[in-house]
Amino acid sequence: MIMKQVEERYISLLTDFGFKRIFGTAMNKDLLICFLNSLFNGRQVVKDVSYLNPEHVGDVYTDRRAIFDVYCEGENGEKFIVEMQNAYQTYFKDRALFYSTFPIREQAQKIRHHVQLCDTATHKVFYDKLEYIYVEISKFNKPLEELDTLYEKWLYALKNLYKLTQRPKELCDKVFDRLFEEAEIAKFTPQEMREYETSKMAYRDIKNSVDTAKREGIAEGKEIGMKEGMAKGKQEGLAEGMEKGMEKGRAEGKHEANTETAQRLLAMGLSAEQV
């Protein structure tokens, strides 16, 4: 059986190259602004952004270096870090918190605060200028015909753009004109094509590693479950056998005691009816 590979028309936004091409370049900042506003959903309105140095180095030589996917500043001085994570990492939240300290240090005095973002007793917000928004793209499964908001359309595009062979009518909003124009692979230069292929290979390697780990984890879990089930069944069977044996022993012992009592009563001269 010969499988014909479908040639992709649009880049995958889940690759490092694709994500930075669409959201990390000044000429596409309208796409980033639209995406950010769809995430904030009215709580904040971003009108303009300027791109900043995506690489930060700590204040002293012992500090770790932080490299952001997209780092920009709004017209009111607010800082935005847009970071893509395409595989699970145990300390991802710790890294995100570490990243956020860089723009905070740029706007505040260097006074060390060891606090939680929310008071655990009152549940009041400690610092309203620091906000994290995590989006798990893999869990978004709405089909095209059920997309209602601009936010949902963005999530669909982020997850499925590379699968599309033409622009669906559900993504007819004007803001997506630039997205589909910039994401079309046929318009890439040879250098951009090489960079995209390298980025795509890296993404697939990560995805394959994660998928393999999941499959092995499920198989190992099934094997452990079967062994534990057999051991539990054996243990329960042994316990049940002991219980039945004890019940049988108690019944036989009671029967034997009753027989001996009847024999003694008969020997004392009582009739069978009396016994």
mmCIF file of C-alpha atoms in Angstrom, residues 51-190:
data_model
loop_
_atom_site.group_PDB
_atom_site.id
_atom_site.type_symbol
_atom_site.label_atom_id
_atom_site.label_comp_id
_atom_site.label_asym_id
_atom_site.label_seq_id
_atom_site.Cartn_x
_atom_site.Cartn_y
_atom_site.Cartn_z
ATOM 1 C CA TYR A 51 9.123 44.667 20.327
ATOM 2 C CA LEU A 52 11.919 44.510 22.897
ATOM 3 C CA ASN A 53 15.109 42.495 23.192
ATOM 4 C CA PRO A 54 13.912 38.878 23.565
ATOM 5 C CA GLU A 55 17.051 37.974 25.536
ATOM 6 C CA HIS A 56 17.665 38.999 29.142
ATOM 7 C CA VAL A 57 20.722 38.432 31.269
ATOM 8 C CA GLY A 58 20.570 38.585 35.063
ATOM 9 C CA ASP A 59 21.994 41.372 37.192
ATOM 10 C CA VAL A 60 24.899 39.289 38.454
ATOM 11 C CA TYR A 61 26.971 36.564 36.883
ATOM 12 C CA THR A 62 25.205 33.894 38.934
ATOM 13 C CA ASP A 63 21.803 34.729 37.384
ATOM 14 C CA ARG A 64 20.466 32.479 34.648
ATOM 15 C CA ARG A 65 19.862 33.828 31.178
ATOM 16 C CA ALA A 66 16.232 34.093 30.033
ATOM 17 C CA ILE A 67 15.263 33.912 26.374
ATOM 18 C CA PHE A 68 11.641 34.710 25.544
ATOM 19 C CA ASP A 69 9.757 33.700 22.401
ATOM 20 C CA VAL A 70 8.126 37.134 22.151
ATOM 21 C CA TYR A 71 8.811 40.114 24.443
ATOM 22 C CA CYS A 72 7.017 43.404 23.834
ATOM 23 C CA GLU A 73 5.720 46.534 25.501
ATOM 24 C CA GLY A 74 2.272 48.127 25.258
ATOM 25 C CA GLU A 75 1.650 51.843 24.758
ATOM 26 C CA ASN A 76 1.003 52.252 28.501
ATOM 27 C CA GLY A 77 4.321 50.671 29.478
ATOM 28 C CA GLU A 78 2.994 47.200 30.302
ATOM 29 C CA LYS A 79 5.258 44.303 29.388
ATOM 30 C CA PHE A 80 4.094 41.145 27.609
ATOM 31 C CA ILE A 81 5.958 37.848 27.480
ATOM 32 C CA VAL A 82 4.423 35.400 25.005
ATOM 33 C CA GLU A 83 6.014 31.991 25.474
ATOM 34 C CA MET A 84 5.184 28.792 23.609
ATOM 35 C CA GLN A 85 5.664 25.434 25.307
ATOM 36 C CA ASN A 86 5.072 22.411 23.057
ATOM 37 C CA ALA A 87 5.989 19.661 25.533
ATOM 38 C CA TYR A 88 5.335 19.082 29.204
ATOM 39 C CA GLN A 89 8.028 20.305 31.594
ATOM 40 C CA THR A 90 7.945 19.639 35.322
ATOM 41 C CA TYR A 91 9.168 23.131 36.211
ATOM 42 C CA PHE A 92 7.418 25.151 33.505
ATOM 43 C CA LYS A 93 5.509 27.298 36.034
ATOM 44 C CA ASP A 94 8.737 27.974 37.928
ATOM 45 C CA ARG A 95 10.396 29.098 34.700
ATOM 46 C CA ALA A 96 7.424 31.322 33.826
ATOM 47 C CA LEU A 97 7.630 32.968 37.238
ATOM 48 C CA PHE A 98 11.378 33.469 36.777
ATOM 49 C CA TYR A 99 10.805 35.071 33.365
ATOM 50 C CA SER A 100 8.254 37.489 34.805
ATOM 51 C CA THR A 101 10.790 38.904 37.260
ATOM 52 C CA PHE A 102 12.726 40.587 34.438
ATOM 53 C CA PRO A 103 10.035 43.070 33.333
ATOM 54 C CA ILE A 104 9.080 43.597 36.989
ATOM 55 C CA ARG A 105 12.682 44.518 37.831
ATOM 56 C CA GLU A 106 12.653 47.017 34.963
ATOM 57 C CA GLN A 107 9.657 48.857 36.444
ATOM 58 C CA ALA A 108 10.244 48.674 40.185
ATOM 59 C CA GLN A 109 12.918 49.284 42.787
ATOM 60 C CA LYS A 110 15.152 46.323 43.494
ATOM 61 C CA ILE A 111 13.551 45.347 46.805
ATOM 62 C CA ARG A 112 13.278 41.626 47.454
ATOM 63 C CA HIS A 113 9.761 40.461 48.291
ATOM 64 C CA HIS A 114 9.054 36.882 49.238
ATOM 65 C CA VAL A 115 5.286 36.739 48.814
ATOM 66 C CA GLN A 116 2.527 34.773 47.158
ATOM 67 C CA LEU A 117 0.489 36.355 44.409
ATOM 68 C CA CYS A 118 -2.717 35.814 46.374
ATOM 69 C CA ASP A 119 -3.264 36.009 50.112
ATOM 70 C CA THR A 120 -4.132 32.461 51.155
ATOM 71 C CA ALA A 121 -6.457 33.677 53.932
ATOM 72 C CA THR A 122 -8.364 36.511 52.226
ATOM 73 C CA HIS A 123 -7.877 35.358 48.608
ATOM 74 C CA LYS A 124 -7.234 38.993 47.653
ATOM 75 C CA VAL A 125 -4.895 39.726 44.757
ATOM 76 C CA PHE A 126 -1.470 40.783 45.975
ATOM 77 C CA TYR A 127 -0.212 42.428 42.765
ATOM 78 C CA ASP A 128 -2.713 43.209 40.039
ATOM 79 C CA LYS A 129 -0.087 44.124 37.435
ATOM 80 C CA LEU A 130 1.206 40.555 37.178
ATOM 81 C CA GLU A 131 -1.022 38.134 35.313
ATOM 82 C CA TYR A 132 -0.396 34.710 33.846
ATOM 83 C CA ILE A 133 -2.535 33.262 31.089
ATOM 84 C CA TYR A 134 -1.866 29.622 30.176
ATOM 85 C CA VAL A 135 -3.517 28.117 27.131
ATOM 86 C CA GLU A 136 -3.367 24.352 26.579
ATOM 87 C CA ILE A 137 -3.825 24.196 22.820
ATOM 88 C CA SER A 138 -3.897 20.387 22.777
ATOM 89 C CA LYS A 139 -7.124 20.335 24.800
ATOM 90 C CA PHE A 140 -9.020 22.603 22.396
ATOM 91 C CA ASN A 141 -11.175 20.315 20.257
ATOM 92 C CA LYS A 142 -13.992 22.509 18.908
ATOM 93 C CA PRO A 143 -14.728 21.944 15.199
ATOM 94 C CA LEU A 144 -14.920 24.849 12.754
ATOM 95 C CA GLU A 145 -18.699 25.027 12.712
ATOM 96 C CA GLU A 146 -18.834 25.544 16.493
ATOM 97 C CA LEU A 147 -16.382 28.455 16.740
ATOM 98 C CA ASP A 148 -18.165 31.405 18.361
ATOM 99 C CA THR A 149 -15.611 33.960 19.510
ATOM 100 C CA LEU A 150 -12.448 35.472 18.093
ATOM 101 C CA TYR A 151 -10.534 33.754 20.891
ATOM 102 C CA GLU A 152 -11.809 30.336 19.810
ATOM 103 C CA LYS A 153 -10.895 31.111 16.210
ATOM 104 C CA TRP A 154 -7.354 31.942 17.282
ATOM 105 C CA LEU A 155 -7.061 28.706 19.229
ATOM 106 C CA TYR A 156 -8.314 26.737 16.223
ATOM 107 C CA ALA A 157 -5.804 28.484 13.958
ATOM 108 C CA LEU A 158 -2.943 27.872 16.379
ATOM 109 C CA LYS A 159 -3.682 24.163 16.521
ATOM 110 C CA ASN A 160 -4.809 23.396 12.969
ATOM 111 C CA LEU A 161 -3.341 25.948 10.554
ATOM 112 C CA TYR A 162 -0.749 23.553 9.111
ATOM 113 C CA LYS A 163 -3.485 21.005 8.333
ATOM 114 C CA LEU A 164 -5.504 23.395 6.147
ATOM 115 C CA THR A 165 -5.231 23.367 2.374
ATOM 116 C CA GLN A 166 -7.415 26.450 1.968
ATOM 117 C CA ARG A 167 -8.850 29.171 4.150
ATOM 118 C CA PRO A 168 -12.158 28.118 5.756
ATOM 119 C CA LYS A 169 -15.105 30.535 5.714
ATOM 120 C CA GLU A 170 -15.244 30.399 9.530
ATOM 121 C CA LEU A 171 -11.915 32.289 9.623
ATOM 122 C CA CYS A 172 -13.044 35.111 7.366
ATOM 123 C CA ASP A 173 -12.310 37.881 9.903
ATOM 124 C CA LYS A 174 -10.104 40.548 8.361
ATOM 125 C CA VAL A 175 -7.386 40.049 10.967
ATOM 126 C CA PHE A 176 -6.748 36.573 9.558
ATOM 127 C CA ASP A 177 -5.910 38.002 6.111
ATOM 128 C CA ARG A 178 -2.380 38.685 7.296
ATOM 129 C CA LEU A 179 -2.130 35.342 9.097
ATOM 130 C CA PHE A 180 -2.848 33.263 6.006
ATOM 131 C CA GLU A 181 -0.665 35.489 3.862
ATOM 132 C CA GLU A 182 2.341 35.223 6.191
ATOM 133 C CA ALA A 183 1.858 31.511 6.879
ATOM 134 C CA GLU A 184 1.873 30.364 3.248
ATOM 135 C CA ILE A 185 4.927 28.188 2.749
ATOM 136 C CA ALA A 186 5.138 28.823 -0.996
ATOM 137 C CA LYS A 187 6.166 32.439 -0.312
ATOM 138 C CA PHE A 188 9.186 31.517 1.818
ATOM 139 C CA THR A 189 12.717 32.296 0.733
ATOM 140 C CA PRO A 190 15.131 29.322 0.537
#
